[in-house]
Every structure is written in structure tokens, then in C-alpha cells.
mmCIF file of C-alpha atoms in Angstrom:
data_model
loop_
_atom_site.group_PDB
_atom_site.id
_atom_site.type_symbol
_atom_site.label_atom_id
_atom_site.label_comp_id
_atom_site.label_asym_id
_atom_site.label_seq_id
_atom_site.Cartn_x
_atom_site.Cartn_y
_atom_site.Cartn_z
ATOM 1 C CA UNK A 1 0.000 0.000 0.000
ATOM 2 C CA UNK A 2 1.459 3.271 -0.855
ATOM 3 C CA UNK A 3 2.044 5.765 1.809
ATOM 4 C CA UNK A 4 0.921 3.215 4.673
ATOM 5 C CA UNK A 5 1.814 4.985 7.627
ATOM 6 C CA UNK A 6 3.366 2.367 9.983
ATOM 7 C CA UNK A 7 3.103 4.807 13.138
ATOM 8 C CA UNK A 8 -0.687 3.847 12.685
ATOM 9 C CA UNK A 9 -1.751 3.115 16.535
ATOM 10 C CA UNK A 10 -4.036 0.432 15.544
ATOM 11 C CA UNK A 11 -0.888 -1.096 12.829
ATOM 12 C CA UNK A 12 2.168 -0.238 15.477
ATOM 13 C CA UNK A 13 0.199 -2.042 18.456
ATOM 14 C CA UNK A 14 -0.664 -4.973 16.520
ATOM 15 C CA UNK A 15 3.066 -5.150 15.540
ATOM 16 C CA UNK A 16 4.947 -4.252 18.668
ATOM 17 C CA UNK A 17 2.165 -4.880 21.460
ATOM 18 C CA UNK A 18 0.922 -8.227 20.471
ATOM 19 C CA UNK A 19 3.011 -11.297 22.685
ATOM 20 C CA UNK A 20 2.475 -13.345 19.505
ATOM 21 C CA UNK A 21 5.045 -11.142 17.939
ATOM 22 C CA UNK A 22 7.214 -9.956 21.284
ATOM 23 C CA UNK A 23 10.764 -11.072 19.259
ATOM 24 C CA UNK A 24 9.919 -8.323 17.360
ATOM 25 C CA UNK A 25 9.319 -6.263 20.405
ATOM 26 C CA UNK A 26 12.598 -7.323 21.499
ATOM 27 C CA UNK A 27 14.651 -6.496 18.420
ATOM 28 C CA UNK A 28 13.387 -3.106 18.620
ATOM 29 C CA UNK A 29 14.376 -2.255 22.469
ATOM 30 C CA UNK A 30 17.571 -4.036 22.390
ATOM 31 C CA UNK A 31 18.425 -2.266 19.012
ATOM 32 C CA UNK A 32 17.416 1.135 20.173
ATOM 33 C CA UNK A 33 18.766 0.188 23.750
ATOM 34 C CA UNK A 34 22.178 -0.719 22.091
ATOM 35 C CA UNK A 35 21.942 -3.816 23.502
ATOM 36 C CA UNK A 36 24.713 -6.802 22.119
ATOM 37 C CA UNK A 37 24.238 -10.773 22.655
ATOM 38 C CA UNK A 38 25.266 -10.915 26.052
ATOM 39 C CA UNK A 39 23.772 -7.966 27.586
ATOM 40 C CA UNK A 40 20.490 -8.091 25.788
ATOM 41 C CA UNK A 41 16.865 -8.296 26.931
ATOM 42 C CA UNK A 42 15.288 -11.891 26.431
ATOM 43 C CA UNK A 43 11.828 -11.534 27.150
ATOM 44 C CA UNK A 44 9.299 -9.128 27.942
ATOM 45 C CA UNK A 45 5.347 -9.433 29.439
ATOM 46 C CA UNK A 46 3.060 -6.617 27.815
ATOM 47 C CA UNK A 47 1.598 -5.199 30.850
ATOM 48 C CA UNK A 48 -1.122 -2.860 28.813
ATOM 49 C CA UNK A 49 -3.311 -5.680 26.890
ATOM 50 C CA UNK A 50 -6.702 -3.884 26.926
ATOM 51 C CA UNK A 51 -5.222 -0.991 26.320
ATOM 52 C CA UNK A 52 -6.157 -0.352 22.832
ATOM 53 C CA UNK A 53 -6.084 3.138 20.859
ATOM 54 C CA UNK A 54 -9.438 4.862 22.297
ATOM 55 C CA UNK A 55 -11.864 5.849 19.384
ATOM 56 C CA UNK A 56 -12.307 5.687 15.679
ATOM 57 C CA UNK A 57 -14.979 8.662 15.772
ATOM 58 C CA UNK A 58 -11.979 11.915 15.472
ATOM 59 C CA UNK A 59 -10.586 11.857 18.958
ATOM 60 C CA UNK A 60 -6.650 10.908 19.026
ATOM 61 C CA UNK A 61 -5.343 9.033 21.624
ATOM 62 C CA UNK A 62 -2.166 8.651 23.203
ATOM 63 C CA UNK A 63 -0.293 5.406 22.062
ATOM 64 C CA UNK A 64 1.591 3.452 24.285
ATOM 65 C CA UNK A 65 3.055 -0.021 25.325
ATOM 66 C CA UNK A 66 4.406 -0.552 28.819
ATOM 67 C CA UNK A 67 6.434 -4.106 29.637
ATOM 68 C CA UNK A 68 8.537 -5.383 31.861
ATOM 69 C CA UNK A 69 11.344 -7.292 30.447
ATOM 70 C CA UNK A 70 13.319 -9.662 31.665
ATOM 71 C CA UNK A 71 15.642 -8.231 34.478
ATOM 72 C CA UNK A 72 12.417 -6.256 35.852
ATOM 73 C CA UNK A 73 13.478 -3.385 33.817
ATOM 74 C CA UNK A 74 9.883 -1.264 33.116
ATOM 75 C CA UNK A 75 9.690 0.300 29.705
ATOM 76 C CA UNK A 76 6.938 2.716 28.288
ATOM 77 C CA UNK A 77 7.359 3.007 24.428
ATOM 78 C CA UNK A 78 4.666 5.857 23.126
ATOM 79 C CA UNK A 79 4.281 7.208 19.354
ATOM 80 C CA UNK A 80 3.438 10.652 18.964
ATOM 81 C CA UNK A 81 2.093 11.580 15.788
ATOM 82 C CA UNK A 82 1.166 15.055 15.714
ATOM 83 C CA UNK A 83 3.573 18.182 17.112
ATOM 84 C CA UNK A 84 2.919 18.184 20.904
ATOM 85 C CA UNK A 85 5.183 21.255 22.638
ATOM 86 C CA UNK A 86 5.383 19.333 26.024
ATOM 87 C CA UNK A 87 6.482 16.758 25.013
ATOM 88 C CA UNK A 88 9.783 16.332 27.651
ATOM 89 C CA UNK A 89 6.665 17.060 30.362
ATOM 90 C CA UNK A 90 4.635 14.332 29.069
ATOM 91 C CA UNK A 91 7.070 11.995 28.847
ATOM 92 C CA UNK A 92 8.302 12.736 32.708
ATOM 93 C CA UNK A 93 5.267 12.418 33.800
ATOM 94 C CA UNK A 94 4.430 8.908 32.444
ATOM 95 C CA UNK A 95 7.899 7.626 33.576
ATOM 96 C CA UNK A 96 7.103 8.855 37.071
ATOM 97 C CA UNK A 97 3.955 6.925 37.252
ATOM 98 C CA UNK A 98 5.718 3.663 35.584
ATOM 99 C CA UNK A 99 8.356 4.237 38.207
ATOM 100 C CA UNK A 100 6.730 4.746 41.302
ATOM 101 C CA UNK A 101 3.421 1.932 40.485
ATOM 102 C CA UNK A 102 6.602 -0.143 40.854
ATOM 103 C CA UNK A 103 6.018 -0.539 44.531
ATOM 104 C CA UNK A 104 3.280 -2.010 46.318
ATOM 105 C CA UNK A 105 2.108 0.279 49.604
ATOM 106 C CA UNK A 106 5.164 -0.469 52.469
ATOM 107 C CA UNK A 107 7.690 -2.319 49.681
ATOM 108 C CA UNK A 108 11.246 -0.985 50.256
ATOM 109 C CA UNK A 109 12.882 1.191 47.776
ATOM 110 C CA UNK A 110 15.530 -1.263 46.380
ATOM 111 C CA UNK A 111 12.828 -2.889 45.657
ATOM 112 C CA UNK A 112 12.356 -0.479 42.169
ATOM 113 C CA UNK A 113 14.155 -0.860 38.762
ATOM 114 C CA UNK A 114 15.017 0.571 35.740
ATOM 115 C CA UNK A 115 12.296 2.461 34.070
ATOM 116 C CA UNK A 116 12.716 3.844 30.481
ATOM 117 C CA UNK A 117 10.269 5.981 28.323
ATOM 118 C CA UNK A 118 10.681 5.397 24.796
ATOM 119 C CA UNK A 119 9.066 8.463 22.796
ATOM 120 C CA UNK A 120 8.964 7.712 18.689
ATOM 121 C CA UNK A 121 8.269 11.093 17.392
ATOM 122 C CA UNK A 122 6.742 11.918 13.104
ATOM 123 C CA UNK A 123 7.523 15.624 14.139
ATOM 124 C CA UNK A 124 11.120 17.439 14.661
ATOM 125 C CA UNK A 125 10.596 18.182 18.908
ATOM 126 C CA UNK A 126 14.479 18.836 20.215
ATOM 127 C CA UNK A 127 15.578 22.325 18.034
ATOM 128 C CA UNK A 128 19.426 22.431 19.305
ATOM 129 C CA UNK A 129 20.108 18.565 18.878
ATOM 130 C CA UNK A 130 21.019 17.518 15.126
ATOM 131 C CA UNK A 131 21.190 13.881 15.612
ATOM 132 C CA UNK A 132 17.899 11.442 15.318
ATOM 133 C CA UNK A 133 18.452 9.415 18.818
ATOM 134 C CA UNK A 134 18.920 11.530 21.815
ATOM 135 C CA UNK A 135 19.036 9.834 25.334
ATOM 136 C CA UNK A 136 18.728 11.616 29.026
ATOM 137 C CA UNK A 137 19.651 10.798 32.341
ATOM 138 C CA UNK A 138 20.078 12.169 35.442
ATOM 139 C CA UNK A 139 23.084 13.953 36.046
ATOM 140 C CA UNK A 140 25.093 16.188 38.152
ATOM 141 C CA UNK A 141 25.218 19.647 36.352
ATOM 142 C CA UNK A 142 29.067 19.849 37.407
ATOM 143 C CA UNK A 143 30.922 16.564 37.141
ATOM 144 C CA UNK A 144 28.013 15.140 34.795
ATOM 145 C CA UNK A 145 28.237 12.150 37.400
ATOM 146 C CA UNK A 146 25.060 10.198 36.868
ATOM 147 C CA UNK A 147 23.009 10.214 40.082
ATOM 148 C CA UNK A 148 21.400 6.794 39.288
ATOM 149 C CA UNK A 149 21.214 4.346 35.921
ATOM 150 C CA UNK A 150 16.863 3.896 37.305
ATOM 151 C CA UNK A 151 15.428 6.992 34.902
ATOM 152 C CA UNK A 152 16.502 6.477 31.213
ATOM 153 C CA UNK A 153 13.958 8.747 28.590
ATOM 154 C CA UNK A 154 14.819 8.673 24.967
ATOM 155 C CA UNK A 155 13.581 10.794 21.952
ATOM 156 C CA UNK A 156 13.356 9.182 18.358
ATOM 157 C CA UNK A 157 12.653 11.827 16.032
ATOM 158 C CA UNK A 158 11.790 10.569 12.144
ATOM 159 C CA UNK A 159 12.339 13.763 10.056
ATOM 160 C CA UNK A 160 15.939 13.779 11.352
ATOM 161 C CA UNK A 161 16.900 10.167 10.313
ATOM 162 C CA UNK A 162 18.912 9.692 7.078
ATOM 163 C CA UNK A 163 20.353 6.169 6.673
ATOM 164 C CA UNK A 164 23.764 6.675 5.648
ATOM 165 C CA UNK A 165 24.663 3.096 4.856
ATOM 166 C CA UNK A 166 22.794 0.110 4.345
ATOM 167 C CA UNK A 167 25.550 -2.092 4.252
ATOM 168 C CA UNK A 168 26.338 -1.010 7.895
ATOM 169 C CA UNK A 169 22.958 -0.872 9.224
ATOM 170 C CA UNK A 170 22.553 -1.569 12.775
ATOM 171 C CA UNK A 171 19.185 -2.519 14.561
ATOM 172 C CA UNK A 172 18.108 0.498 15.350
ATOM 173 C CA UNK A 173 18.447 2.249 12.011
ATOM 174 C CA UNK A 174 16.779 -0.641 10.879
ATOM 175 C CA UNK A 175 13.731 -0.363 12.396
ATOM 176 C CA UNK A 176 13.627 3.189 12.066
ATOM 177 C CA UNK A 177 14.232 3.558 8.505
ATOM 178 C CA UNK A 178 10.958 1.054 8.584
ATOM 179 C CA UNK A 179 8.594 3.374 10.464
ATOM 180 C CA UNK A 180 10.027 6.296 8.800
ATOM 181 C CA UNK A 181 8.273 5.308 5.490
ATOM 182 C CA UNK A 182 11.185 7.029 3.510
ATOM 183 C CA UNK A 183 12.284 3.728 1.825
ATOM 184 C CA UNK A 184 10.883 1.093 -0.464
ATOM 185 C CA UNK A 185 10.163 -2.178 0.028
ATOM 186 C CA UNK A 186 12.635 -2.904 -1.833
ATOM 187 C CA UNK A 187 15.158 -0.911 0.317
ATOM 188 C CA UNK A 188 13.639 -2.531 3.014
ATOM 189 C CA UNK A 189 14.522 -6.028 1.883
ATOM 190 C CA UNK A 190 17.837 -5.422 1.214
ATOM 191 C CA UNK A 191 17.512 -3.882 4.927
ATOM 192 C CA UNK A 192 16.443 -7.355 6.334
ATOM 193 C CA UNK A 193 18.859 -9.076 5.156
ATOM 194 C CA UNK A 194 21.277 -7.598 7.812
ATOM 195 C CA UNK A 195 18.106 -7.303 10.464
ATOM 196 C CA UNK A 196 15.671 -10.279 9.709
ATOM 197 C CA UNK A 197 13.051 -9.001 11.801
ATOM 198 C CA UNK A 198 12.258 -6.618 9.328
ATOM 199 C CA UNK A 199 11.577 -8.554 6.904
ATOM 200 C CA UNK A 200 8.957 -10.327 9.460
ATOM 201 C CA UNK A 201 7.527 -6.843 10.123
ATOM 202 C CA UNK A 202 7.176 -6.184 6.397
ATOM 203 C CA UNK A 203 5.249 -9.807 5.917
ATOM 204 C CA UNK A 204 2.938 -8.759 8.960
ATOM 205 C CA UNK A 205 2.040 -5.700 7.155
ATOM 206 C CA UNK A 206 1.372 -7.354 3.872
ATOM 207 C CA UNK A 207 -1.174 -9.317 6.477
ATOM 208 C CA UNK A 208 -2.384 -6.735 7.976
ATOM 209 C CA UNK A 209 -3.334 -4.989 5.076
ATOM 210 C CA UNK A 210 -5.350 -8.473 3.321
ATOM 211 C CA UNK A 211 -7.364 -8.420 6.372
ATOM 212 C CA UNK A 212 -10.806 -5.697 5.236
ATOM 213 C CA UNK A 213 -11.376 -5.460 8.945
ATOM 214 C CA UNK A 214 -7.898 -4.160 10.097
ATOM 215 C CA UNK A 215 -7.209 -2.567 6.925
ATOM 216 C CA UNK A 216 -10.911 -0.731 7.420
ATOM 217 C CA UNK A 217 -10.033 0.091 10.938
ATOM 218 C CA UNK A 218 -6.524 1.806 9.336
ATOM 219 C CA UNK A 219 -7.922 3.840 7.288
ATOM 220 C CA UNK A 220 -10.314 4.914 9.885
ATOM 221 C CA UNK A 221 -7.659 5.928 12.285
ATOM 222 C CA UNK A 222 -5.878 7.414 9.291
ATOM 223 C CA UNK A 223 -8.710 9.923 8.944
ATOM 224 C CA UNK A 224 -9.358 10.661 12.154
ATOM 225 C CA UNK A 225 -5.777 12.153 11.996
ATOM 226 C CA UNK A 226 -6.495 14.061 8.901
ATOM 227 C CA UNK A 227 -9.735 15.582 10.613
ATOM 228 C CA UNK A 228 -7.658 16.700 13.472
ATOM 229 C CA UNK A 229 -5.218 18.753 11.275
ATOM 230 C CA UNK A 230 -8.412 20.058 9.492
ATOM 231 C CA UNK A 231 -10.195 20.838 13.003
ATOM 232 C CA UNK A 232 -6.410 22.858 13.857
ATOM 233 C CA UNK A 233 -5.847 24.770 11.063
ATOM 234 C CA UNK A 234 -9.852 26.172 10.794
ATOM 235 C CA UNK A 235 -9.381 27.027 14.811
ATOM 236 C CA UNK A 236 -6.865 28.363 14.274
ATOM 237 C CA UNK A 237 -7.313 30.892 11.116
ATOM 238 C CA UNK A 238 -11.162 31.276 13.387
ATOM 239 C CA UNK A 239 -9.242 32.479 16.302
ATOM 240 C CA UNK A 240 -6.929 34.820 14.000
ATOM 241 C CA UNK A 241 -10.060 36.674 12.250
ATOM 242 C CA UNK A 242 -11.854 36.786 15.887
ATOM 243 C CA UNK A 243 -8.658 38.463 16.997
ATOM 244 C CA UNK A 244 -8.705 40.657 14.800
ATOM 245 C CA UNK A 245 -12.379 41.623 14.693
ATOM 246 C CA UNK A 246 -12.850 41.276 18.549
ATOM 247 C CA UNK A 247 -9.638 41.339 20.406
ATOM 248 C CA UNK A 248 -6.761 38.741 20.709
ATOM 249 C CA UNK A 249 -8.329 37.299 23.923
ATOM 250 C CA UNK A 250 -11.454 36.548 22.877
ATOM 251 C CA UNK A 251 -10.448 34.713 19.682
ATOM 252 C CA UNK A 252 -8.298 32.774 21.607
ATOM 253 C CA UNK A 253 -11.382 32.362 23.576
ATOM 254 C CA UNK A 254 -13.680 31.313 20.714
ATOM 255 C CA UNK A 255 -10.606 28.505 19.561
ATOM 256 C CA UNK A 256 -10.733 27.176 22.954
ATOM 257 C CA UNK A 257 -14.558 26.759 23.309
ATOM 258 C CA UNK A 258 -14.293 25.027 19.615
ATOM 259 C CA UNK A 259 -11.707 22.601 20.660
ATOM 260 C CA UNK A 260 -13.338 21.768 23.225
ATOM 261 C CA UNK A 261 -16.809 21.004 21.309
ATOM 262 C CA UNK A 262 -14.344 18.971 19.504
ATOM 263 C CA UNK A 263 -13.321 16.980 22.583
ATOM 264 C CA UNK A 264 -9.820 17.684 22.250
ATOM 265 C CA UNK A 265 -7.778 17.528 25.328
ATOM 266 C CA UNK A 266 -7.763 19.750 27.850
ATOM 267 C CA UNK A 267 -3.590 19.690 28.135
ATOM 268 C CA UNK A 268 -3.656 20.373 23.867
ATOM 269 C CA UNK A 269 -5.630 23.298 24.264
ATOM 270 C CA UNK A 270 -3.576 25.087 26.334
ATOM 271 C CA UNK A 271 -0.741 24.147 24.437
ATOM 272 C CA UNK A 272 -2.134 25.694 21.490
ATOM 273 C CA UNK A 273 -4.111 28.521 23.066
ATOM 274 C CA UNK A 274 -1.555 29.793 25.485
ATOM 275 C CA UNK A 275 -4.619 29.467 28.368
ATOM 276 C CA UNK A 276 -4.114 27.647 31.280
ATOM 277 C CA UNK A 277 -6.143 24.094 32.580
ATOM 278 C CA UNK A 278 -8.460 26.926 35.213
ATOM 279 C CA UNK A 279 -9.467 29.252 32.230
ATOM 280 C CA UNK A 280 -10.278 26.342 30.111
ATOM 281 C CA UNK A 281 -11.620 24.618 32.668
ATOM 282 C CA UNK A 282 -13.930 27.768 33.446
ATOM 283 C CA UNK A 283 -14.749 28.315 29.788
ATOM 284 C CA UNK A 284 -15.814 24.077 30.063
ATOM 285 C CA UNK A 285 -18.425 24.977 32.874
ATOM 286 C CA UNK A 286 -19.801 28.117 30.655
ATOM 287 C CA UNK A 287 -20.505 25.881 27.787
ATOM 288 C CA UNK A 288 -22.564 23.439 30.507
ATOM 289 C CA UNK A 289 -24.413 26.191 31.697
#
């Protein structure tokens, strides 16, 4: 299918989430993880099964799948499809909760492991870093000591990936130049031959897309996307001519009041409004009444 877009939440969950296919799952972490043959993670438990994408009627959800591999190491790995500012906030946040739900009320604190947030971004999010893969930890702003190995977060952004050899392709180009959607199938087989999980991903989507139920549900999600830009860029120009016509306020205002008749969330409209959650929240109440 040309143009598939393999970030899909209903595609990459089926691929990634899905126990039935956890080597694949595997390959990915321990390729983006830089993990060798002796070091590397050798099974994993999906800890998220009913947690599908939320709704095929417009509203987007957040994507993610949280496991626990093998050495009790918790990882979150969430795609993020359209430009989200906050995204370093976000992605703190959800560690912390992975983190701490680690311990059971009165469990000591050497009790916890490694948790690490794996954010796949289809937008440019980190302006002064140039390169693709960018890792941080914890450090001391002096010595640059690490305080502790437990909080790993890592940003994968798309638009900045250029493979520069496919002859020397390691796992994690691999499976980024896949989700990327910049190369053919044929690039992609000559891909697998140095990663052969990708050519197993690229038979699952060949699958996926026979099957008129999952392909349906695709092209569903695939819309709802679409409609979202559409709903953003008519706010948007709205709140522009209300600004001008009525004041900047109040046609940042009116964009708020239509996002949220659109059921967008309540964190994205103050990203994109500049309002915070107690105006919003206030403007929510107005609408009620």
C-alpha cells in the first residue's frame, strides 16, 4: 500500500504490542537500547493488553506499550504523531507513574528498577540537537556524574533520520528507517537481510493490510488524523479573524470553546491557546451552563 503509515496506533500495536510477535518487540528495544548478545533483553510481558487506541470517531489518543522485560526493567514506548510542545513534560510524567506503580504500599525502595520511556516522534521536537536518537539521564550539572542508571527517557525523532549506509545498518536504524516510510520495500529487503526481523515486520504488514477489517479500521484511524489537522488549522485561522475583529483574547477564547466542542484535550488546548487548565476549565463549565 502506498504511503501506509506504519506509526498507525491500531498497525504499530498490533506489531509491537501483540506477545504473539514480542521477538519483534525485542529487536526493537535491544536495538534502540544498544543492547549486544550478552547484555540483551530476552523476554518481555506486555503489561497494557486492553489498552487499545481509544476511538475511531476523530478523537486521538495517546499510544503506548508498557512491559517489563526480563531483568524487571519497566519500559513505556509511546508514538506521537502530531507536534505536541510538552512533550519532555509528558514523557516525565508517564515515567514517574511507571516508576513509582513499581512498589506495592510499604515495599522498600531497592525494591524499584530501571524504568525507560521510549518516545517515537513523526515531528522534529528537540531544536538544538542535530542527531535522530537523543538519550537523558540524570546527572550532576558539574561533574556530569550520573546520580542513578533507574530513569533512562529517549527521543526518536523521524524527520531527522537519514540512513547513511545500508551495508552497515545496525538494529536500530533498521527499524527506524521502517517506520520512517522514507524507503521502499525494496530498500527494506535489502535492509532485512542484515536485520531479519524486518523482513517479518514487512510480511505482517502485507497481512495486515489483506485483512478488510484491520485494513478498514486503518484507514479509519488514518482519517481521524487528517480531521484533526483540518479541526487545527480552521481554529486556528477562526481564532486569527476573531482576533482581529474582537480582540486577541477573545479569539483565543472562541478557539478554545471550539476545541473543546471537539473533545480535544484539555492539556492540547492550552498548548495551542496559550490558556491555562483553570481558564479552560472555566470556559468548560460556561458551555454546561
Amino acid at each position: 500500500m502506498e504511503n501506509f503509515n506504519r506509526l498507525n496506533d491500531l498497525y504499530f500495536k498490533k506489531l509491537l504490542g501483540d506477545k504473539k510477535r514480542k521477538n519483534l518487540t525485542l529487536s526493537f528495544l535491544n536495538g534502540i537500547l544498544n543492547k549486544d548478545d550478552e547484555n540483551c533483553f530476552t523476554d518481555i510481558t506486555f503489561l497494557d493488553k486492553d489498552n487499545e487506541p481509544l476511538t475511531l470517531d476523530g478523537k486521538l489518543s495517546k499510544l503506548d506499550i508498557r512491559a517489563d522485560l526480563n531483568d524487571g526493567t519497566q519500559v513505556d514506548i509511546e508514538v506521537q504523531v502530531c507536534p505536541f510542545k510538552l512533550m519532555a513534560e509528558r514523557s516525565l510524567y508517564y515515567w514517574s507513574k511507571m516508576y513509582s506503580e513499581q512498589l506495592e504500599k510499604g515495599a522498600e525502595y531497592k525494591k524499584l528498577k530501571k524504568a525507560i520511556a521510549i518516545n517515537l516522534l513523526a515531528f522534529d521536537y528537540l531544536e538544538d540537537e542535530q542527531d535522530w536518537h537523543n538519550i537523558y539521564n540524570l546527572l550532576n550539572v558539574k561533574s556530569h556524574n550520573k546520580l542513578t542508571d533507574h530513569i533512562e527517557i529517549h527521543f526518536l525523532e523521524l524527520p531527522k533520520f537519514t540512513l547513511k549506509d545500508m551495508r552497515k545498518i545496525r538494529a536500530s536504524e533498521a527499524w527506524i528507517a521502517y517506520f520512517s516510510g522514507k524507503y521502499s520495500k525494496e530498500e527494506l529487503e535489502e535492509i532485512a537481510m542484515t536485520t531479519p526481523a524486518i523482513k517479518e515486520a514487512v510480511e505482517f504488514e502485507d497481512t495486515f493490510l489483506q485483512n478488510k477489517i484491520e485494513r478498514r479500521a486503518y484507514e479509519q484511524r488514518e482519517k481521524a488524523i487528517r480531521d484533526y489537522y483540518s479541526y487545527m488549522s480552521a481554529f486556528k485561522e477562526e481564532g486569527i479573524q476573531q482576533g482581529l475583529q474582537q480582540g486577541i483574547q477573545e479569539g483565543i477564547k472562541k478557539v478554545a470553546i471550539n476545541l473543546l466542542k471537539a473533545n480535544m484535550p484539555i492539556d492540547f488546548i492550552a498548548q495551542n491557546t496559550g490558556l491555562n487548565e483553570q481558564e479552560i476549565l472555566h470556559l468548560q463549565q460556561l458551555m454546561i451552563k
